[in-house]
Tab-separated table of C-alpha atoms in Angstrom:
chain	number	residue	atom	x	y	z
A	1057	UNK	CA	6.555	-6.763	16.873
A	1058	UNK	CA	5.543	-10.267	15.696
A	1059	UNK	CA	2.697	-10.745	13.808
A	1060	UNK	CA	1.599	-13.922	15.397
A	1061	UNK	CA	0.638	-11.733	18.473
A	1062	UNK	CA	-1.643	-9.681	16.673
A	1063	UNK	CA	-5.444	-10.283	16.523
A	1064	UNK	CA	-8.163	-8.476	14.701
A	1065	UNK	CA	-10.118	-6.768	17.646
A	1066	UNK	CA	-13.736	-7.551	17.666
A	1067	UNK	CA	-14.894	-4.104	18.835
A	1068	UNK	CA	-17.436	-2.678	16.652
A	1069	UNK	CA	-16.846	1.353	18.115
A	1070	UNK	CA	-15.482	2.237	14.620
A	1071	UNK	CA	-17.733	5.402	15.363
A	1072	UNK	CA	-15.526	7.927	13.363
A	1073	UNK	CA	-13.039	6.698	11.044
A	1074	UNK	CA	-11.630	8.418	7.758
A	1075	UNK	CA	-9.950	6.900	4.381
A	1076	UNK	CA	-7.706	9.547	2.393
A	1077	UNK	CA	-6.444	7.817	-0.327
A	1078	UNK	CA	-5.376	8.416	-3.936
A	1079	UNK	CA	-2.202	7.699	-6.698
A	1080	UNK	CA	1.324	7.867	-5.615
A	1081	UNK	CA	2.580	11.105	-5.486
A	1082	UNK	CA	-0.726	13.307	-5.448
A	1083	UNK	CA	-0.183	14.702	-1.998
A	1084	UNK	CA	-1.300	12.706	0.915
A	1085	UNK	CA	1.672	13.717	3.475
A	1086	UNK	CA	0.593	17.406	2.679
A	1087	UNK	CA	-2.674	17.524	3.853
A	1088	UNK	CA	-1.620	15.718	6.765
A	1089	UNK	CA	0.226	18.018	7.787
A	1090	UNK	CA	-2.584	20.234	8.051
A	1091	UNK	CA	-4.642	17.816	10.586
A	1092	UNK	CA	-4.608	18.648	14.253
A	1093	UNK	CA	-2.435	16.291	15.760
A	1094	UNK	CA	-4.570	16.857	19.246
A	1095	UNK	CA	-7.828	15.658	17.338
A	1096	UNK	CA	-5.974	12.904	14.751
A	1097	UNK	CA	-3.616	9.975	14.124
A	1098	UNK	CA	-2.664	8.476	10.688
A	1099	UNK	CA	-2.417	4.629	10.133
A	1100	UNK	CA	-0.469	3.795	7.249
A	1101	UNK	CA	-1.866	2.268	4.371
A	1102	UNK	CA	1.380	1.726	2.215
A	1103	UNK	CA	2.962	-1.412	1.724
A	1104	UNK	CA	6.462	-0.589	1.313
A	1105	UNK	CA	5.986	1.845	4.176
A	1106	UNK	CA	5.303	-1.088	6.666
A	1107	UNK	CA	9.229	-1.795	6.064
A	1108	UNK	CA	12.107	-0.494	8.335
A	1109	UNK	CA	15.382	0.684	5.909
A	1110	UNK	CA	12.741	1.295	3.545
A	1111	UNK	CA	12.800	5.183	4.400
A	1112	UNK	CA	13.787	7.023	0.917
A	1113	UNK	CA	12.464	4.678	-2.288
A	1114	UNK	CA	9.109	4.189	-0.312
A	1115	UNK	CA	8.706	7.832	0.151
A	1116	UNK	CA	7.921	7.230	3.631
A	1117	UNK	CA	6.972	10.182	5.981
A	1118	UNK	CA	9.956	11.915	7.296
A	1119	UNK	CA	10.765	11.675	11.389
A	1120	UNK	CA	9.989	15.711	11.187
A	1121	UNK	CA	6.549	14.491	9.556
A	1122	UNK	CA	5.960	11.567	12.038
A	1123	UNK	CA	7.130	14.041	15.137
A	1124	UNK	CA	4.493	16.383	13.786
A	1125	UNK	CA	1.655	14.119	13.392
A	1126	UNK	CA	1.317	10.552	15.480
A	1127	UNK	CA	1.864	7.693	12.590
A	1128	UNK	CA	0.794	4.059	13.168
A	1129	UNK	CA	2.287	1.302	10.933
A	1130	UNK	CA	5.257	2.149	9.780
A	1131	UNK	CA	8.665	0.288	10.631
A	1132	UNK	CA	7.067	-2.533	11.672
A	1133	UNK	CA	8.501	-5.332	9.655
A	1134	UNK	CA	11.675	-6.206	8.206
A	1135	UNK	CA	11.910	-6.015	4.574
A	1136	UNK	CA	12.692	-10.054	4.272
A	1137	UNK	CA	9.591	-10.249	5.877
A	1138	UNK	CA	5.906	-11.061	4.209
A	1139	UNK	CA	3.322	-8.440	5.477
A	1140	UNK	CA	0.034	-9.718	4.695
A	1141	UNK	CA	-3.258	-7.855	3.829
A	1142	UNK	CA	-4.940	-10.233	6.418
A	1143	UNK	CA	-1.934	-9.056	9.451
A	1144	UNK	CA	-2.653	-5.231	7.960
A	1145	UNK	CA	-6.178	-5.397	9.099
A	1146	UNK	CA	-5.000	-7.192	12.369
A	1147	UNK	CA	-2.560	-4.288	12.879
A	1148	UNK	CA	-5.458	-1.551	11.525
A	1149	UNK	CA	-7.890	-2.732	13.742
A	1150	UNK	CA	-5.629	-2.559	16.685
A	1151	UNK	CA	-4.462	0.755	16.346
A	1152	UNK	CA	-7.653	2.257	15.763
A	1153	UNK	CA	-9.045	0.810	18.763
A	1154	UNK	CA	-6.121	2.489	20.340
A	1155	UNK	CA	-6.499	5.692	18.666
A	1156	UNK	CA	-10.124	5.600	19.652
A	1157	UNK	CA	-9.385	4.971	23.052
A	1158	UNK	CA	-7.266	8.214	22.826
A	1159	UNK	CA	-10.522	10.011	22.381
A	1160	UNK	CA	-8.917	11.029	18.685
A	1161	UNK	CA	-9.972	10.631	15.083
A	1162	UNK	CA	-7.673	7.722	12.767
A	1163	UNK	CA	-7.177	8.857	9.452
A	1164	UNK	CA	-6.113	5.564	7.424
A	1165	UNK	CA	-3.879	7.253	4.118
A	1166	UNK	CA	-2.453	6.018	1.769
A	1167	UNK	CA	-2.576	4.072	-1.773
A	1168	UNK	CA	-2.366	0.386	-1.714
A	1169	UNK	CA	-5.800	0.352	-2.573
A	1170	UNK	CA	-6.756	-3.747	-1.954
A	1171	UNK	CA	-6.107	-2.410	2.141
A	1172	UNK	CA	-8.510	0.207	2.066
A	1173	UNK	CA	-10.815	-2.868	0.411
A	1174	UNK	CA	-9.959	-5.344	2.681
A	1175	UNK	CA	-9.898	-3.555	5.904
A	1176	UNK	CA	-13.411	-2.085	4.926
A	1177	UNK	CA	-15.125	-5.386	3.713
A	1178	UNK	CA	-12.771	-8.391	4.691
A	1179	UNK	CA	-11.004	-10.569	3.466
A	1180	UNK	CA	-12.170	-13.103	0.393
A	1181	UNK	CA	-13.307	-16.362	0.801
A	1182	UNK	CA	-10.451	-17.957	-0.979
A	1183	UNK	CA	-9.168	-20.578	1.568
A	1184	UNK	CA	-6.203	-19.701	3.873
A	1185	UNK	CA	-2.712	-20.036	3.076
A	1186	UNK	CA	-1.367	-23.875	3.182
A	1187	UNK	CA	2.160	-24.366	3.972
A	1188	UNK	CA	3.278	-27.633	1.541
A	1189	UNK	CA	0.782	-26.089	-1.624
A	1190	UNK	CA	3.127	-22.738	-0.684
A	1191	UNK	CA	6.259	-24.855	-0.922
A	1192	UNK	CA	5.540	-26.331	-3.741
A	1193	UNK	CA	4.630	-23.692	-5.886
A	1194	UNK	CA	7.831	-21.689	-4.410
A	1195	UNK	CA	9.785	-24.382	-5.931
A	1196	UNK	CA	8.338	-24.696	-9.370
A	1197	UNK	CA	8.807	-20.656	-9.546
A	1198	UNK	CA	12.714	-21.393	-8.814
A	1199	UNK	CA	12.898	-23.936	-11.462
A	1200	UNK	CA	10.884	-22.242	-14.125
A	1201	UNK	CA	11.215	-18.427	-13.408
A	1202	UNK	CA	9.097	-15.726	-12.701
A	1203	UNK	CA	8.365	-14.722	-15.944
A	1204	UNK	CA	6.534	-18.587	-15.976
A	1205	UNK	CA	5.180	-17.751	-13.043
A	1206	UNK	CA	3.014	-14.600	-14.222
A	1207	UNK	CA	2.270	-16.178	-17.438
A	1208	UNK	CA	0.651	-19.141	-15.712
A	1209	UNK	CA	-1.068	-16.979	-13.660
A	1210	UNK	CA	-2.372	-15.256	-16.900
A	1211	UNK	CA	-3.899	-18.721	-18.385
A	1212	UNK	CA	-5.742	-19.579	-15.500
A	1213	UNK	CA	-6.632	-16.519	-13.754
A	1214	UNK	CA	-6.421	-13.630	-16.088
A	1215	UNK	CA	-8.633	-10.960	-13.896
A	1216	UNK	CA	-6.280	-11.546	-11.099
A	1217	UNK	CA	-3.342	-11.181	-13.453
A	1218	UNK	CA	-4.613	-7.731	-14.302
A	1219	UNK	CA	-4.506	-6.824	-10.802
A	1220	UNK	CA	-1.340	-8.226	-9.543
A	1221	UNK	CA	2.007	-6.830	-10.957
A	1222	UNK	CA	4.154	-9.033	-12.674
A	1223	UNK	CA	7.202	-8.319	-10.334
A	1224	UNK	CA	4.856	-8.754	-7.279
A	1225	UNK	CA	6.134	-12.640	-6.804
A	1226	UNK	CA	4.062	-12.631	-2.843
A	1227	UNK	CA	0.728	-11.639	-4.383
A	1228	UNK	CA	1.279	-13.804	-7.816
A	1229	UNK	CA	2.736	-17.117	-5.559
A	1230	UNK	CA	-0.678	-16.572	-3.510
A	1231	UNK	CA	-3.345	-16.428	-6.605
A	1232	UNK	CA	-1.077	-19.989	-7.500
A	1233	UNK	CA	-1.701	-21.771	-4.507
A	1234	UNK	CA	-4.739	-20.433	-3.841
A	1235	UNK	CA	-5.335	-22.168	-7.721
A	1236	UNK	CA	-3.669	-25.498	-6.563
A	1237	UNK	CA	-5.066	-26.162	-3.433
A	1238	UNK	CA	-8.750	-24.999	-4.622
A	1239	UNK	CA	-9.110	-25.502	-8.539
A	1240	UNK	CA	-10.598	-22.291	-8.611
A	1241	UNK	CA	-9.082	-18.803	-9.535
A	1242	UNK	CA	-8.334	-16.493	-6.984
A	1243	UNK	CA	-10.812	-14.135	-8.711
A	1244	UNK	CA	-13.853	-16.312	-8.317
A	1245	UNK	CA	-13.781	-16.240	-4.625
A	1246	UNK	CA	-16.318	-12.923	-3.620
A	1247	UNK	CA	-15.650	-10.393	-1.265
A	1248	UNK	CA	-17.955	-9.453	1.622
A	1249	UNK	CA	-20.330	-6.385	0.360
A	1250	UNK	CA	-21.308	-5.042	4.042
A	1251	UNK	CA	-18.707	-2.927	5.813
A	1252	UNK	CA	-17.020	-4.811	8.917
A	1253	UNK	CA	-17.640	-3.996	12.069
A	1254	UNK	CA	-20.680	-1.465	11.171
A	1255	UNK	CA	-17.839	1.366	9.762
A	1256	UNK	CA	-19.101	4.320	7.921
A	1257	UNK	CA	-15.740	5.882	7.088
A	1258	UNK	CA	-15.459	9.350	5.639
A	1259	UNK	CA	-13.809	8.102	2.135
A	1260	UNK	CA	-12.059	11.225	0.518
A	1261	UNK	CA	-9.994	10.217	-2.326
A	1262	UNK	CA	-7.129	13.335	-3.699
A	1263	UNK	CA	-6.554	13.452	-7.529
A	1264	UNK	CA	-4.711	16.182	-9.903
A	1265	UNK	CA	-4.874	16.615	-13.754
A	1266	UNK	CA	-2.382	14.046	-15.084
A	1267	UNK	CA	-0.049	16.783	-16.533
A	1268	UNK	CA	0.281	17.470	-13.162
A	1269	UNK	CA	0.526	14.459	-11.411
A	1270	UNK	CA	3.025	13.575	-13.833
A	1271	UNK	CA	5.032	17.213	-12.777
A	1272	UNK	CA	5.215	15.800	-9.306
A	1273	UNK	CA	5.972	12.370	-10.271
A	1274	UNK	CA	9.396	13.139	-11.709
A	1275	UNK	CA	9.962	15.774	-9.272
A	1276	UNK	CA	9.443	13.544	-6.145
A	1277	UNK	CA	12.017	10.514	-7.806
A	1278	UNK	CA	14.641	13.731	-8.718
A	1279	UNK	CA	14.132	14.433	-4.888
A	1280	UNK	CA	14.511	10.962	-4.198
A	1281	UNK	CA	17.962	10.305	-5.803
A	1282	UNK	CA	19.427	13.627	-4.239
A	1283	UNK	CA	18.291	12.560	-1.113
A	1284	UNK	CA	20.461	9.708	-0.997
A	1285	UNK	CA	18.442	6.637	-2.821
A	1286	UNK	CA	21.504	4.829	-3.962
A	1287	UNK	CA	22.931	4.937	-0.709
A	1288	UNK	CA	20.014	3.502	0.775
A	1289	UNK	CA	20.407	0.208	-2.171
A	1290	UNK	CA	23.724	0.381	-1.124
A	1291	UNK	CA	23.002	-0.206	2.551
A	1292	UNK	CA	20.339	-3.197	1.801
A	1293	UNK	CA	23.082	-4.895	-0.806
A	1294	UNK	CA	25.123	-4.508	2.703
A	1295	UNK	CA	22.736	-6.211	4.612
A	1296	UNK	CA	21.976	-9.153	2.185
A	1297	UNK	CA	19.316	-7.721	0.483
A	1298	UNK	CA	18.172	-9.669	-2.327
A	1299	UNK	CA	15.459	-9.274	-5.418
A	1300	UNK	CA	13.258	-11.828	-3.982
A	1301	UNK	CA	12.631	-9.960	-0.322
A	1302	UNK	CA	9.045	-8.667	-0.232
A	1303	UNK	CA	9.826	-5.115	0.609
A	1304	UNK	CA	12.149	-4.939	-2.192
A	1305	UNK	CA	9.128	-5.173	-4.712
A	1306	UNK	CA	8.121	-2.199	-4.245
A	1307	UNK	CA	8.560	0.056	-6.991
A	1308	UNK	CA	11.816	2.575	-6.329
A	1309	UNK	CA	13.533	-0.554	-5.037
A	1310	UNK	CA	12.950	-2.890	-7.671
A	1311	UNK	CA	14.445	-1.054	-11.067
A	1312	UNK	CA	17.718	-1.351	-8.778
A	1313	UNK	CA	17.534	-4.984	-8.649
A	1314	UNK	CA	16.629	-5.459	-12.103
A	1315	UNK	CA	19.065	-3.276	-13.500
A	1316	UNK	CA	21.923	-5.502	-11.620
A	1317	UNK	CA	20.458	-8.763	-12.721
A	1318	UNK	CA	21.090	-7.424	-16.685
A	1319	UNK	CA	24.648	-6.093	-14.785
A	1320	UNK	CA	23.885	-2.471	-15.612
A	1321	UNK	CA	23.623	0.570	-12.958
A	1322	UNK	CA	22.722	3.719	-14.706
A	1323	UNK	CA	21.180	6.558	-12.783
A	1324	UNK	CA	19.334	7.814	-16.134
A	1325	UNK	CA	17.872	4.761	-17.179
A	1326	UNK	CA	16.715	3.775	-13.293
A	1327	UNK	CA	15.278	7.223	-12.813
A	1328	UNK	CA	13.453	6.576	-15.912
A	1329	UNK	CA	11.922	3.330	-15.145
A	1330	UNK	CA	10.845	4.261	-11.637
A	1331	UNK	CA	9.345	7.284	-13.278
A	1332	UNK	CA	7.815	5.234	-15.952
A	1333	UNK	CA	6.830	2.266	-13.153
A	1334	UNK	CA	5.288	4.855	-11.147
A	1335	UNK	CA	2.994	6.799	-14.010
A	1336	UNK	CA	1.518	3.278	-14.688
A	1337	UNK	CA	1.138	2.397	-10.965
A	1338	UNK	CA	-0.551	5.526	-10.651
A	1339	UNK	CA	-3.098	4.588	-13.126
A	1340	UNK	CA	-3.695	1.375	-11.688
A	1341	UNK	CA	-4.679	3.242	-8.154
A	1342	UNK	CA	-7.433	5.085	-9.618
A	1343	UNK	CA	-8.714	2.582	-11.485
A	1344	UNK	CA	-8.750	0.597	-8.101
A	1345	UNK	CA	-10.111	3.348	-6.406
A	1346	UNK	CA	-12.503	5.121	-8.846
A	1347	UNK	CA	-14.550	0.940	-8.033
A	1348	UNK	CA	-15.042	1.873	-4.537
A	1349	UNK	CA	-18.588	3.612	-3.579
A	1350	UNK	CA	-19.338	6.491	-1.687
A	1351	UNK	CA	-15.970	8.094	-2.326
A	1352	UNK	CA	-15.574	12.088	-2.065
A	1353	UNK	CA	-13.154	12.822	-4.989
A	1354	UNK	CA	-11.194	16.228	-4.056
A	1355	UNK	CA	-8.879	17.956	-5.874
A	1356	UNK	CA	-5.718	17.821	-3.494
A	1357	UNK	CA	-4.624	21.597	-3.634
A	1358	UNK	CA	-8.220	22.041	-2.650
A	1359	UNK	CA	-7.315	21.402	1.170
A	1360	UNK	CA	-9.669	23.995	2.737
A	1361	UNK	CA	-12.569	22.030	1.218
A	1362	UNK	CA	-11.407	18.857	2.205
A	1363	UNK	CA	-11.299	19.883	5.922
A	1364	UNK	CA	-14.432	21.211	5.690
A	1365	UNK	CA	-15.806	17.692	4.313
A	1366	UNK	CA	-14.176	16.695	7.264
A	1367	UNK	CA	-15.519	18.655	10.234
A	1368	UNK	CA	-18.819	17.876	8.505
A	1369	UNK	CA	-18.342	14.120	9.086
A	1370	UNK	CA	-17.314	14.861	12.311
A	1371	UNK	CA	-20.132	17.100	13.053
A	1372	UNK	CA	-23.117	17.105	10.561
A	1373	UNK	CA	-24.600	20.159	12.066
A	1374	UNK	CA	-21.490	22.218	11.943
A	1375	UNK	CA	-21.802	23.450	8.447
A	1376	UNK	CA	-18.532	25.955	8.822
A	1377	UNK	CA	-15.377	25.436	10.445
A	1378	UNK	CA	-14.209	26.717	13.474
């Protein structure tokens, strides 16, 4: 699927549409599983998960999963490949047209939270991506390092710095050119503040107490490594893969690729940093999140009162399900 075919549709029939979103590792595939596939699809709203080979360090949804519940999104690029937030809403709109057209409900889940933003609001006003101003700036991060790069980024766009993570070279490389061909921060450039496309999404965000989320956290990456995570390095090293490949900044994938450049490999201390990568990351998301408005906050063991929420959005005057 090339992304040069894909067009955001102009349809504004975003009748019924529902975010579930919250930190990594709260419990999003869970409740899924509890949706009526007859009634619902999922789009994914991961950015790892868009990758193919990405399957165990992403913590994708299993085939079994996927079989149970129709998934849009995922496998659709190949890790060396950029995926954009613009060609996510491209791809969003798209398949919720489609799922519309099914006569069923999307459900968009998952926690990079700047697409839940985006694909609600738009995208910024920042100017679009130039190809020589991306060049360039690719080059100076060869010569000086990516350390230089996120430091830079930190003297003349601080609030963007705070956002962007400094291992995420796509979204740091794009607040630089965005600097260079403008003058202007990334940050400065304002986001729409009306909802595209008249959507009034049902916006439940999941959270746990942290001890908890923390429980799950190291459970999930021990679950992760005996389910075959350094074969699946193994395979991309195979393949080619290299640190700089977009999908391969994902957290789960990157502690590999940093732990070879210092020409160490020690299950222990990689566990440890995805673990520790991860708690942070996970603080991050709600902070994202917690900004957004109108957002249902639900405890995720709670799942009987988050399907009521829903079949009230789906039918205000059914008060109880059926």
């Amino acid at each position: 699927m090339k992304s040069t075919s894909i067009h955001p549709t102009q349809s504004n029939a975003f009748a019924e549409i529902i975010f579930l979103f919250g930190p990594t590792g709260v419990g999003k595939t869970e409740l899924l599983l509890d949706l009526d596939p007859k009634k619902f699809s999922v789009i994914n709203a991961d950015s790892i998960q868009v990758y193919r080979y990405l399957d165990i360090g992403s913590a994708k949804a299993s085939l079994e999963v996927r079989h149970s519940i129709p998934h849009h999104l995922i496998d659709i690029k190949d890790p060396w490949e950029q995926f954009s937030v613009g060609e996510f809403i491209a791809y969003a709109d798209q398949a919720v047209a489609s799922i519309h057209q099914e006569g069923k409900i999307p459900v968009i889940s998952g926690g990079t939270a700047y697409y839940f933003k985006h694909f609600l609001y738009g995208l910024s006003e920042a100017p679009p991506s130039d190809e020589g101003v991306r060049l360039a700036v690719a080059q100076r991060i060869e010569q000086n390092g990516r350390a230089w790069a996120y430091e830079y980024l930190k003297q003349i766009d601080p609030i963007s710095a705070q956002r962007i993570h400094p291992m995420d070279m796509y979204r740091v490389s794009r607040a630089l050119e965005v600097y260079e061909k403008s003058k202007r921060p990334l940050s400065s450039f304002s986001l729409p503040d009306t909802p595209r496309n008249g959507m009034h999404p049902l916006v439940i965000g999941l959270m746990r107490e942290s001890d908890q989320l923390r429980t799950r956290l190291a459970l999930r990456i021990k679950q992760m490594f005996d389910q075959g995570l350094e074969d699946e390095i193994r395979s991309l090293l195979r393949m080619g893969a290299q640190m700089s490949w977009p999908g391969l900044q994902g957290i789960g994938y990157r502690e590999f690729f940093q732990a070879m450049e210092h020409g160490e490999w020690s299950r222990s201390i990689i566990a440890d940093q995805i673990e520790r990568n991860s708690r942070l990351y996970a603080k991050r998301q709600m902070t994202f999140f917690k900004s957004f408005a109108q957002v249902q906050w639900m405890n995720a063991d709670e799942k009987g009162e988050i399907l009521t929420a829903i079949q009230r959005y789906l039918h205000p005057d059914c008060m109880s399900l059926q």
